[in-house]
Short mmCIF file of C-alpha atoms in Angstrom, two decimals:
data_model
loop_
_atom_site.label_atom_id
_atom_site.label_comp_id
_atom_site.label_asym_id
_atom_site.label_seq_id
_atom_site.Cartn_x
_atom_site.Cartn_y
_atom_site.Cartn_z
CA MET A 1 -42.99 9.37 -22.54
CA ARG A 2 -40.22 8.28 -20.22
CA ARG A 3 -42.43 5.58 -18.74
CA ALA A 4 -43.39 4.36 -22.19
CA ALA A 5 -39.75 4.30 -23.24
CA ALA A 6 -38.81 2.37 -20.12
CA LEU A 7 -41.55 -0.17 -20.76
CA ALA A 8 -40.37 -0.55 -24.34
CA VAL A 9 -36.79 -1.20 -23.18
CA LEU A 10 -38.04 -3.74 -20.62
CA ALA A 11 -40.17 -5.48 -23.24
CA ALA A 12 -37.21 -5.67 -25.62
CA ALA A 13 -35.02 -7.11 -22.88
CA CYS A 14 -37.61 -9.76 -22.14
CA LEU A 15 -37.83 -10.68 -25.80
CA HIS A 16 -34.07 -11.19 -26.01
CA ALA A 17 -33.56 -12.80 -22.59
CA PRO A 18 -32.14 -16.35 -22.75
CA PRO A 19 -34.71 -19.03 -22.01
CA ALA A 20 -34.77 -20.28 -18.44
CA LEU A 21 -32.94 -23.55 -17.91
CA PRO A 22 -35.06 -26.54 -16.97
CA PRO A 23 -34.81 -27.67 -13.35
CA LEU A 24 -32.04 -30.03 -12.35
CA ARG A 25 -33.67 -33.25 -11.19
CA VAL A 26 -31.34 -35.24 -8.97
CA GLY A 27 -32.15 -38.74 -7.81
CA THR A 28 -30.94 -39.66 -4.33
CA SER A 29 -31.77 -42.42 -1.84
CA GLY A 30 -31.92 -40.59 1.47
CA ASP A 31 -30.75 -43.72 3.31
CA TYR A 32 -26.98 -43.69 2.78
CA SER A 33 -25.07 -41.57 5.26
CA PRO A 34 -22.89 -39.55 4.84
CA PHE A 35 -23.73 -39.14 1.15
CA SER A 36 -27.52 -38.83 1.26
CA LEU A 37 -29.69 -39.00 4.35
CA ALA A 38 -33.27 -37.96 5.06
CA ARG A 39 -33.49 -36.29 8.45
CA ASP A 40 -36.47 -34.40 9.91
CA GLY A 41 -38.11 -34.08 6.52
CA THR A 42 -35.03 -32.75 4.72
CA LEU A 43 -32.23 -34.34 2.73
CA GLU A 44 -28.61 -33.77 3.64
CA GLY A 45 -25.20 -35.25 2.96
CA LEU A 46 -22.11 -34.76 0.81
CA ASP A 47 -23.78 -35.45 -2.53
CA VAL A 48 -26.90 -33.49 -1.66
CA GLU A 49 -24.69 -30.49 -0.90
CA VAL A 50 -22.77 -30.96 -4.16
CA ALA A 51 -26.09 -31.07 -6.05
CA ARG A 52 -27.25 -27.84 -4.42
CA ARG A 53 -24.03 -26.02 -5.25
CA PHE A 54 -23.90 -27.24 -8.85
CA ALA A 55 -27.53 -26.24 -9.40
CA ARG A 56 -26.87 -22.80 -7.93
CA ASP A 57 -23.68 -22.22 -9.97
CA SER A 58 -25.32 -23.34 -13.21
CA GLY A 59 -28.48 -21.27 -12.70
CA ARG A 60 -30.90 -24.15 -12.28
CA ARG A 61 -33.62 -24.89 -9.78
CA LEU A 62 -32.89 -28.13 -7.93
CA GLU A 63 -35.47 -30.90 -7.54
CA LEU A 64 -34.49 -33.85 -5.33
CA VAL A 65 -36.19 -37.14 -6.24
CA ARG A 66 -36.02 -40.16 -3.93
CA PHE A 67 -35.15 -43.56 -5.39
CA ARG A 68 -34.73 -47.10 -4.04
CA TRP A 69 -31.45 -48.80 -4.86
CA PRO A 70 -32.92 -51.76 -6.80
CA GLU A 71 -34.71 -49.28 -9.10
CA LEU A 72 -31.85 -46.82 -9.64
CA THR A 73 -30.97 -47.61 -13.26
CA ARG A 74 -34.61 -48.26 -14.16
CA ASP A 75 -35.66 -44.87 -12.80
CA LEU A 76 -32.80 -43.15 -14.61
CA ALA A 77 -33.75 -44.80 -17.90
CA ALA A 78 -37.39 -43.83 -17.36
CA GLY A 79 -36.41 -40.18 -16.97
CA ARG A 80 -37.50 -39.75 -13.34
CA PHE A 81 -34.35 -37.71 -12.77
CA ASP A 82 -31.39 -36.35 -14.72
CA LEU A 83 -28.56 -37.36 -12.39
CA ALA A 84 -28.14 -40.00 -9.70
CA MET A 85 -26.21 -38.48 -6.78
CA GLY A 86 -26.02 -40.18 -3.41
CA GLY A 87 -23.02 -42.45 -2.86
CA VAL A 88 -23.45 -44.14 -6.25
CA THR A 89 -20.61 -46.59 -6.90
CA ALA A 90 -19.26 -46.82 -10.44
CA ARG A 91 -19.96 -50.33 -11.69
CA PRO A 92 -20.63 -52.09 -15.03
CA GLU A 93 -24.42 -52.36 -15.26
CA ARG A 94 -24.71 -48.69 -14.33
CA ALA A 95 -22.17 -47.81 -17.04
CA VAL A 96 -24.55 -49.50 -19.49
CA ALA A 97 -27.38 -47.26 -18.29
CA GLY A 98 -25.49 -43.97 -18.43
CA ILE A 99 -22.21 -42.09 -18.06
CA PHE A 100 -20.24 -41.48 -14.88
CA THR A 101 -18.53 -38.27 -13.89
CA ARG A 102 -15.10 -38.33 -12.31
CA PRO A 103 -15.21 -39.71 -8.76
CA VAL A 104 -15.66 -37.41 -5.79
CA ALA A 105 -14.92 -39.91 -3.01
CA GLU A 106 -13.57 -43.39 -2.39
CA ALA A 107 -14.92 -45.90 0.12
CA GLY A 108 -13.94 -49.57 0.02
CA ALA A 109 -16.15 -52.40 1.25
CA VAL A 110 -15.65 -53.39 4.91
CA VAL A 111 -17.23 -55.98 7.21
CA LEU A 112 -18.34 -55.02 10.71
CA ALA A 113 -18.67 -57.85 13.23
CA HIS A 114 -18.62 -58.42 16.98
CA GLN A 115 -15.56 -60.66 16.65
CA ARG A 116 -12.61 -61.04 14.32
CA LEU A 117 -13.33 -63.58 11.59
CA ASP A 118 -12.48 -64.29 7.97
CA PRO A 119 -15.61 -63.55 5.94
CA ARG A 120 -14.05 -65.13 2.84
CA THR A 121 -14.10 -68.60 4.39
CA SER A 122 -16.51 -68.37 7.29
CA TRP A 123 -20.10 -69.53 7.16
CA LEU A 124 -21.95 -66.55 8.55
CA ARG A 125 -25.09 -64.49 8.19
CA LEU A 126 -23.98 -61.32 6.45
CA GLY A 127 -26.29 -58.29 6.48
CA VAL A 128 -26.27 -56.20 3.31
CA ASN A 129 -28.38 -53.56 1.60
CA ALA A 130 -30.49 -55.12 -1.17
CA GLY A 131 -30.02 -53.87 -4.70
CA GLY A 132 -26.91 -51.83 -3.99
CA HIS A 133 -23.31 -52.29 -5.04
CA LEU A 134 -22.39 -54.07 -1.83
CA GLU A 135 -24.87 -56.87 -2.42
CA ARG A 136 -22.86 -57.71 -5.57
CA VAL A 137 -19.61 -57.47 -3.63
CA ALA A 138 -20.97 -59.83 -0.97
CA ALA A 139 -21.96 -62.45 -3.56
CA ARG A 140 -18.60 -62.16 -5.33
CA LEU A 141 -16.19 -62.07 -2.41
CA PHE A 142 -18.04 -64.01 0.29
CA PRO A 143 -19.61 -67.05 -1.43
CA HIS A 144 -20.00 -68.96 1.85
CA ALA A 145 -22.09 -66.27 3.51
CA LEU A 146 -25.85 -66.37 3.91
CA LEU A 147 -26.97 -62.90 2.87
CA VAL A 148 -29.46 -61.17 5.14
CA ARG A 149 -30.88 -58.40 2.97
CA THR A 150 -32.49 -55.14 4.01
CA ASN A 151 -34.20 -52.56 1.82
CA ASP A 152 -33.00 -49.67 3.97
CA ASN A 153 -29.33 -48.98 4.64
CA ARG A 154 -30.28 -47.45 7.98
CA ALA A 155 -31.40 -50.88 9.21
CA LEU A 156 -27.94 -52.46 8.86
CA ALA A 157 -26.84 -51.49 12.35
CA ASP A 158 -30.01 -53.02 13.82
CA LEU A 159 -29.30 -56.33 12.05
CA LEU A 160 -25.98 -56.57 13.85
CA ALA A 161 -27.20 -55.25 17.19
CA SER A 162 -30.22 -57.57 17.29
CA GLY A 163 -28.25 -60.66 16.32
CA ALA A 164 -30.18 -61.12 13.08
CA ALA A 165 -26.81 -61.04 11.32
CA ASP A 166 -23.35 -62.15 12.47
CA ALA A 167 -21.76 -59.32 10.50
CA ILE A 168 -22.75 -56.56 8.10
CA LEU A 169 -21.16 -55.39 4.88
CA THR A 170 -20.88 -51.64 4.41
CA ASP A 171 -18.24 -49.23 3.19
CA GLU A 172 -15.61 -47.22 5.00
CA ALA A 173 -17.52 -43.94 4.90
CA GLU A 174 -20.79 -45.43 6.14
CA ALA A 175 -18.93 -47.45 8.78
CA ASP A 176 -17.50 -44.19 10.13
CA ALA A 177 -20.98 -42.70 10.24
CA LEU A 178 -22.47 -45.77 11.99
CA ALA A 179 -19.77 -45.74 14.71
CA LEU A 180 -20.97 -49.05 16.17
CA PRO A 181 -19.47 -49.54 19.65
CA GLY A 182 -17.34 -52.66 20.01
CA ALA A 183 -17.57 -53.65 16.35
CA VAL A 184 -14.48 -55.06 14.68
CA ARG A 185 -13.77 -53.66 11.22
CA LEU A 186 -12.37 -56.03 8.57
CA GLY A 187 -11.08 -54.82 5.20
CA PRO A 188 -11.32 -52.85 3.02
CA PHE A 189 -11.79 -55.58 0.46
CA THR A 190 -12.37 -53.35 -2.58
CA ARG A 191 -11.50 -49.91 -3.90
CA ASP A 192 -14.87 -48.37 -4.74
CA ARG A 193 -15.31 -44.91 -6.20
CA LYS A 194 -18.38 -42.74 -5.74
CA ALA A 195 -19.40 -40.68 -8.75
CA TYR A 196 -22.49 -39.20 -10.39
CA LEU A 197 -24.46 -40.94 -13.12
CA GLY A 198 -26.52 -39.42 -15.92
CA ARG A 199 -27.82 -40.18 -19.40
CA ASP A 200 -27.43 -36.77 -21.03
CA PRO A 201 -23.77 -36.57 -22.16
CA ALA A 202 -23.78 -32.77 -22.24
CA LEU A 203 -25.09 -32.48 -18.67
CA VAL A 204 -22.64 -35.10 -17.38
CA ALA A 205 -19.76 -33.32 -19.13
CA GLU A 206 -20.83 -29.98 -17.65
CA LEU A 207 -20.97 -31.46 -14.16
CA ASP A 208 -17.62 -33.19 -14.67
CA ALA A 209 -15.97 -29.91 -15.69
CA TRP A 210 -17.53 -28.21 -12.64
CA LEU A 211 -16.20 -30.97 -10.37
CA ARG A 212 -12.71 -30.57 -11.82
CA ALA A 213 -12.79 -26.86 -11.06
CA ARG A 214 -14.15 -27.44 -7.54
CA GLU A 215 -11.34 -29.90 -6.87
CA ALA A 216 -8.78 -27.33 -8.01
CA ASP A 217 -10.21 -24.50 -5.85
CA GLY A 218 -10.58 -26.66 -2.72
CA THR A 219 -14.39 -26.65 -2.54
CA LEU A 220 -14.75 -30.43 -2.71
CA ALA A 221 -11.96 -30.99 -0.22
CA ALA A 222 -13.82 -28.78 2.27
CA LEU A 223 -17.06 -30.65 1.66
CA ARG A 224 -15.34 -34.00 2.13
CA ALA A 225 -13.84 -32.74 5.38
CA ARG A 226 -17.30 -31.79 6.62
CA TRP A 227 -19.15 -34.94 5.61
CA LEU A 228 -16.47 -37.67 5.43
CA GLY A 229 -14.00 -36.46 8.05
CA ALA A 230 -10.46 -35.15 7.87
CA PRO A 231 -8.82 -38.46 6.82
CA ARG A 232 -10.84 -38.42 3.58
CA ALA A 233 -10.58 -34.70 2.95
CA ALA A 234 -7.34 -34.53 0.98
CA ALA A 235 -7.27 -31.69 -1.52
CA ARG A 236 -6.73 -32.61 -5.17
CA SER A 237 -5.17 -30.54 -7.89
CA ALA A 238 -6.76 -30.59 -11.32
CA PHE A 239 -4.05 -33.05 -12.41
CA ALA A 240 -4.71 -35.31 -9.42
CA SER A 241 -8.43 -35.22 -10.19
CA ASP A 242 -7.75 -36.15 -13.82
CA LEU A 243 -5.52 -39.03 -12.69
CA GLU A 244 -8.16 -40.31 -10.28
CA ALA A 245 -10.73 -40.04 -13.09
CA LEU A 246 -8.52 -42.09 -15.41
CA LEU A 247 -7.90 -44.79 -12.78
CA ALA A 248 -11.63 -45.01 -12.06
CA LEU A 249 -12.33 -45.52 -15.77
CA VAL A 250 -9.65 -48.21 -16.05
CA ASP A 251 -11.13 -50.04 -13.06
CA LEU A 252 -14.64 -49.68 -14.49
CA ARG A 253 -13.54 -51.07 -17.85
CA LEU A 254 -11.91 -54.07 -16.16
CA ALA A 255 -14.95 -54.59 -13.94
CA CYS A 256 -16.97 -55.18 -17.12
CA MET A 257 -14.86 -58.18 -18.11
CA PRO A 258 -16.67 -60.94 -16.17
CA ALA A 259 -19.93 -59.94 -17.87
CA VAL A 260 -18.12 -59.76 -21.22
CA ALA A 261 -16.69 -63.26 -20.66
CA ALA A 262 -20.15 -64.58 -19.81
CA ALA A 263 -21.58 -63.03 -22.98
CA LYS A 264 -18.77 -64.47 -25.11
CA GLN A 265 -19.27 -67.89 -23.57
CA LYS A 266 -22.99 -67.74 -24.30
CA THR A 267 -22.36 -66.95 -27.96
CA GLY A 268 -19.42 -69.35 -28.35
CA ARG A 269 -16.79 -66.66 -28.84
CA PRO A 270 -13.20 -67.01 -27.63
CA VAL A 271 -11.60 -64.82 -25.00
CA GLU A 272 -8.86 -63.82 -27.42
CA ASP A 273 -9.84 -62.18 -30.68
CA PRO A 274 -6.70 -60.66 -32.27
CA GLU A 275 -8.57 -59.06 -35.16
CA GLN A 276 -11.03 -57.29 -32.89
CA GLU A 277 -8.26 -56.18 -30.53
CA ALA A 278 -6.38 -54.75 -33.50
CA ARG A 279 -9.47 -52.77 -34.50
CA VAL A 280 -9.81 -51.41 -30.96
CA LEU A 281 -6.15 -50.38 -30.89
CA GLY A 282 -6.46 -48.73 -34.28
CA ALA A 283 -9.48 -46.76 -33.09
CA VAL A 284 -7.79 -45.49 -29.92
CA ARG A 285 -4.65 -44.55 -31.86
CA ALA A 286 -6.74 -42.46 -34.24
CA ARG A 287 -8.60 -40.82 -31.37
CA ALA A 288 -5.34 -40.11 -29.55
CA ALA A 289 -3.89 -38.39 -32.63
CA GLU A 290 -6.93 -36.11 -32.81
CA ARG A 291 -6.41 -35.12 -29.18
CA GLY A 292 -2.70 -34.45 -29.62
CA LEU A 293 -1.59 -37.59 -27.79
CA ASP A 294 1.24 -39.86 -28.91
CA PRO A 295 -0.66 -42.78 -30.50
CA ALA A 296 2.03 -45.26 -29.48
CA ALA A 297 1.69 -44.25 -25.84
CA ILE A 298 -2.10 -44.64 -25.79
CA GLU A 299 -1.78 -47.98 -27.59
CA ALA A 300 0.59 -49.18 -24.87
CA LEU A 301 -1.97 -48.21 -22.22
CA PHE A 302 -4.74 -50.13 -23.97
CA ARG A 303 -2.50 -53.14 -24.59
CA ALA A 304 -1.85 -53.32 -20.85
CA GLN A 305 -5.60 -53.14 -20.21
CA ILE A 306 -6.29 -55.84 -22.80
CA GLU A 307 -3.81 -58.18 -21.11
CA ALA A 308 -5.46 -57.58 -17.75
CA ALA A 309 -8.90 -58.04 -19.31
CA ARG A 310 -7.92 -61.38 -20.81
CA ALA A 311 -6.74 -62.60 -17.42
CA LEU A 312 -10.00 -61.48 -15.81
CA GLU A 313 -12.08 -63.24 -18.46
CA ARG A 314 -10.10 -66.47 -18.08
CA GLU A 315 -10.45 -66.32 -14.32
CA PHE A 316 -14.20 -65.90 -14.66
CA LEU A 317 -14.50 -68.86 -17.03
CA ALA A 318 -12.43 -71.01 -14.67
CA HIS A 319 -14.42 -69.93 -11.61
CA PRO A 320 -17.84 -68.67 -12.77
CA GLU A 321 -19.87 -66.40 -10.55
CA GLU A 322 -23.18 -64.60 -10.84
CA VAL A 323 -22.89 -61.54 -13.06
CA ASP A 324 -25.31 -59.20 -14.79
CA GLY A 325 -26.36 -60.69 -18.11
CA LEU A 326 -25.34 -58.15 -20.76
CA ASP A 327 -25.88 -58.39 -24.48
CA LEU A 328 -22.40 -58.19 -25.99
CA GLU A 329 -23.32 -56.11 -29.04
CA ARG A 330 -26.15 -53.94 -27.73
CA GLU A 331 -25.00 -53.29 -24.14
CA ALA A 332 -21.47 -54.34 -23.21
CA ARG A 333 -19.60 -53.08 -26.25
CA PRO A 334 -21.34 -49.69 -26.49
CA ALA A 335 -20.60 -49.17 -22.78
CA LEU A 336 -16.97 -50.15 -23.31
CA ALA A 337 -16.83 -47.75 -26.26
CA ARG A 338 -17.93 -44.85 -24.07
CA ILE A 339 -15.47 -45.81 -21.33
CA SER A 340 -12.62 -46.13 -23.85
CA GLU A 341 -13.43 -42.72 -25.28
CA LEU A 342 -13.30 -41.18 -21.83
CA ILE A 343 -10.02 -42.95 -21.04
CA VAL A 344 -8.45 -41.29 -24.07
CA ALA A 345 -9.88 -37.93 -23.00
CA ARG A 346 -8.51 -38.20 -19.45
CA ALA A 347 -5.15 -39.39 -20.80
CA ALA A 348 -5.04 -36.23 -22.91
CA ASP A 349 -5.72 -34.16 -19.79
CA LEU A 350 -2.77 -35.78 -18.02
CA ALA A 351 -0.43 -35.38 -20.98
CA ALA A 352 -1.24 -31.65 -21.00
CA ASP A 353 0.85 -31.39 -17.80
CA PRO A 354 4.10 -33.23 -18.66
CA GLY A 355 5.85 -32.02 -15.52
CA ALA A 356 3.27 -33.58 -13.21
CA LEU A 357 3.13 -36.70 -15.36
CA ALA A 358 6.91 -37.14 -15.14
CA SER A 359 6.72 -37.07 -11.34
CA LEU A 360 4.31 -40.02 -11.10
CA ASP A 361 5.47 -43.09 -9.19
CA PRO A 362 4.11 -46.14 -11.09
CA GLY A 363 4.17 -48.21 -7.91
CA ARG A 364 1.86 -45.81 -6.11
CA VAL A 365 -0.36 -45.47 -9.16
CA ALA A 366 -0.68 -49.28 -9.29
CA GLU A 367 -1.72 -49.30 -5.63
CA ALA A 368 -4.54 -46.89 -6.48
CA LEU A 369 -6.11 -49.44 -8.85
CA ASP A 370 -8.57 -51.99 -7.46
CA GLY A 371 -6.63 -55.03 -6.29
CA SER A 372 -9.81 -57.09 -6.02
CA LEU A 373 -10.11 -56.89 -9.81
CA THR A 374 -6.57 -57.16 -11.09
CA PRO A 375 -3.38 -58.80 -9.74
CA ALA A 376 -0.39 -56.60 -8.95
CA PRO A 377 1.65 -57.35 -12.14
CA HIS A 378 -1.20 -56.21 -14.41
CA ARG A 379 -1.85 -53.12 -12.31
CA LEU A 380 1.84 -52.19 -12.46
CA ALA A 381 1.91 -52.61 -16.25
CA ILE A 382 -1.10 -50.29 -16.56
CA ALA A 383 0.48 -47.77 -14.17
CA ARG A 384 3.74 -47.73 -16.12
CA ALA A 385 1.83 -47.10 -19.33
CA ILE A 386 0.05 -44.17 -17.68
CA ALA A 387 3.37 -42.70 -16.55
CA ARG A 388 4.63 -42.88 -20.17
CA LEU A 389 1.72 -40.95 -21.67
CA ARG A 390 2.91 -37.95 -23.67
CA ARG A 391 1.86 -35.43 -26.23
CA ALA A 392 2.41 -36.21 -29.89
CA PRO A 393 5.68 -34.90 -31.37
CA PRO A 394 5.38 -31.29 -32.58
CA HIS A 395 5.82 -32.30 -36.22
CA ALA A 396 2.97 -34.83 -36.09
CA ALA A 397 -0.13 -33.77 -38.03
CA ARG A 398 -3.17 -33.51 -35.86
CA THR A 399 -6.49 -31.76 -35.63
CA PRO A 400 -7.09 -28.89 -33.19
CA ALA A 401 -7.39 -29.82 -29.54
CA LEU A 402 -10.93 -30.56 -28.43
CA ALA A 403 -13.08 -28.61 -26.00
CA ALA A 404 -14.04 -30.07 -22.66
CA GLY A 405 -17.69 -30.73 -21.98
CA GLY A 406 -18.44 -32.76 -25.09
CA ARG A 407 -20.89 -35.58 -25.57
CA VAL A 408 -20.61 -39.32 -25.55
CA SER A 409 -23.44 -41.11 -27.30
CA VAL A 410 -25.83 -43.02 -25.07
CA PRO A 411 -28.32 -45.23 -26.94
CA GLY A 412 -31.89 -44.02 -26.50
CA THR A 413 -30.88 -40.66 -25.05
CA GLN A 414 -32.33 -37.43 -26.39
CA GLN A 415 -29.46 -34.94 -26.53
CA ARG A 416 -29.91 -31.53 -24.95
CA SER A 417 -28.24 -28.51 -26.53
CA ALA A 418 -24.53 -28.31 -25.84
CA LEU A 419 -24.09 -27.83 -22.08
CA ARG A 420 -27.76 -26.82 -22.03
CA ASP A 421 -26.70 -23.57 -23.75
CA VAL A 422 -24.45 -22.75 -20.80
CA ALA A 423 -20.75 -23.17 -21.52
CA PRO A 424 -18.49 -23.78 -18.51
CA PRO A 425 -16.21 -20.93 -17.49
CA ALA A 426 -12.75 -20.95 -19.06
CA SER A 427 -11.18 -21.92 -15.75
CA VAL A 428 -12.86 -25.34 -15.80
CA ILE A 429 -11.90 -26.23 -19.36
CA SER A 430 -8.95 -28.62 -19.67
CA VAL A 431 -5.77 -27.12 -21.10
CA ALA A 432 -5.85 -29.80 -23.76
CA HIS A 433 -9.39 -28.94 -24.87
CA ARG A 434 -9.74 -25.23 -25.60
CA GLN A 435 -9.80 -24.85 -29.36
CA GLU A 436 -12.95 -26.42 -30.67
CA SER A 437 -16.50 -25.29 -29.94
CA ASP A 438 -18.73 -27.40 -27.71
CA ALA A 439 -21.23 -27.93 -30.51
CA ALA A 440 -18.57 -29.11 -32.99
CA PHE A 441 -17.04 -31.36 -30.36
CA SER A 442 -20.43 -32.85 -29.49
CA GLN A 443 -21.05 -33.76 -33.12
CA ARG A 444 -17.57 -35.24 -33.50
CA LEU A 445 -17.79 -37.22 -30.25
CA SER A 446 -21.20 -38.69 -31.05
CA THR A 447 -19.82 -39.92 -34.38
CA LEU A 448 -16.70 -41.35 -32.79
CA SER A 449 -18.74 -43.15 -30.15
CA LEU A 450 -20.49 -45.05 -32.92
CA VAL A 451 -17.09 -45.91 -34.40
CA PHE A 452 -15.89 -47.23 -31.05
CA ALA A 453 -19.09 -49.22 -30.62
CA ALA A 454 -18.53 -50.90 -33.96
CA LYS A 455 -14.89 -51.69 -33.21
CA SER A 456 -14.89 -52.54 -29.51
#
């Protein structure tokens, strides 16, 4: 009898047990130290370790899938993996393909050479990894260079050592890992942020919330110390992580502007479109009010971005360069809509801590924006607008604050259940986002993304 009763209890428990989560499939290159490197048949690196810990903490089995850089976005769109993690730089054509988490590391582009030279004006053979972010940087910043491409990051050092290239373009983190004797380092020329890319908004939001919590408890700082070295291991509070996330989104939005200008030129549209800009500002004001932000403050932030964007578009039209051809209505504007939505969300996170916000130095915030994209006056205007973010006055009517971990609509993406039926622990949910359920927020955010897409 006792055995039968025990079996009955076990059977009942099995019937009511939550379904097992699907495996977490993470795409990684295996050729980009210190983020992802294949060694002796295993994969290691900062982002591989982050993937293992996130999979463990969320109760998933991890599957690592190798990709080649030229096929990254294609493989993601084809569903070969759920997340791309491996030193992936946030940049426009990838923002069209999916959604980025907050950044976990920063590594600007540098040139390594055997002698000091000016790669902006010198005619030289410049080694670069094909299909990666730095190939685009090389074409944009070093138009006089003859690019010597390799399909394996690990071959860059050999290009320089063998004399096949006069210099190589890499980033600060990889340059540290290469440790080439006698090489002169020039730069950094950019401010590039490494983040994780996915197409499922719920999964990306879950990972982003987990990253915020791991910044606050020091886990990511310890991992950066191990893989990137002490100089890049600074600990970040939750507020500092939210600020870095906002700056990364602002830079990403501005980085889209050359492609937007090219698309406007192709369709005969002007750079300035006051009616459209007014619609965008109206949309972000409405979204800010729903999140408890002062609409005037968020409008000021977007006005500063619009001024910088106009300047970038004019500069592109005056000095055209090769950019990714994006369809304005089907690709560029939906991507900008998602980025704008996330900018409002991160602004709400910052405004939830008015004490920390009041202590910001706009000059230092401006320095943290990418100077290769935007001149100093525009960066300072954006930074000042960030420092003036604030909650809406207490008497202002607004809807309940929204829960973290919501969804942003990605065309062609099949939505998983909210957070894959696993809500993040309370400690990782933003102070500004604790009232509304994940499911309700997901529905609201998907609708709003369509509104932004129509008005951006």
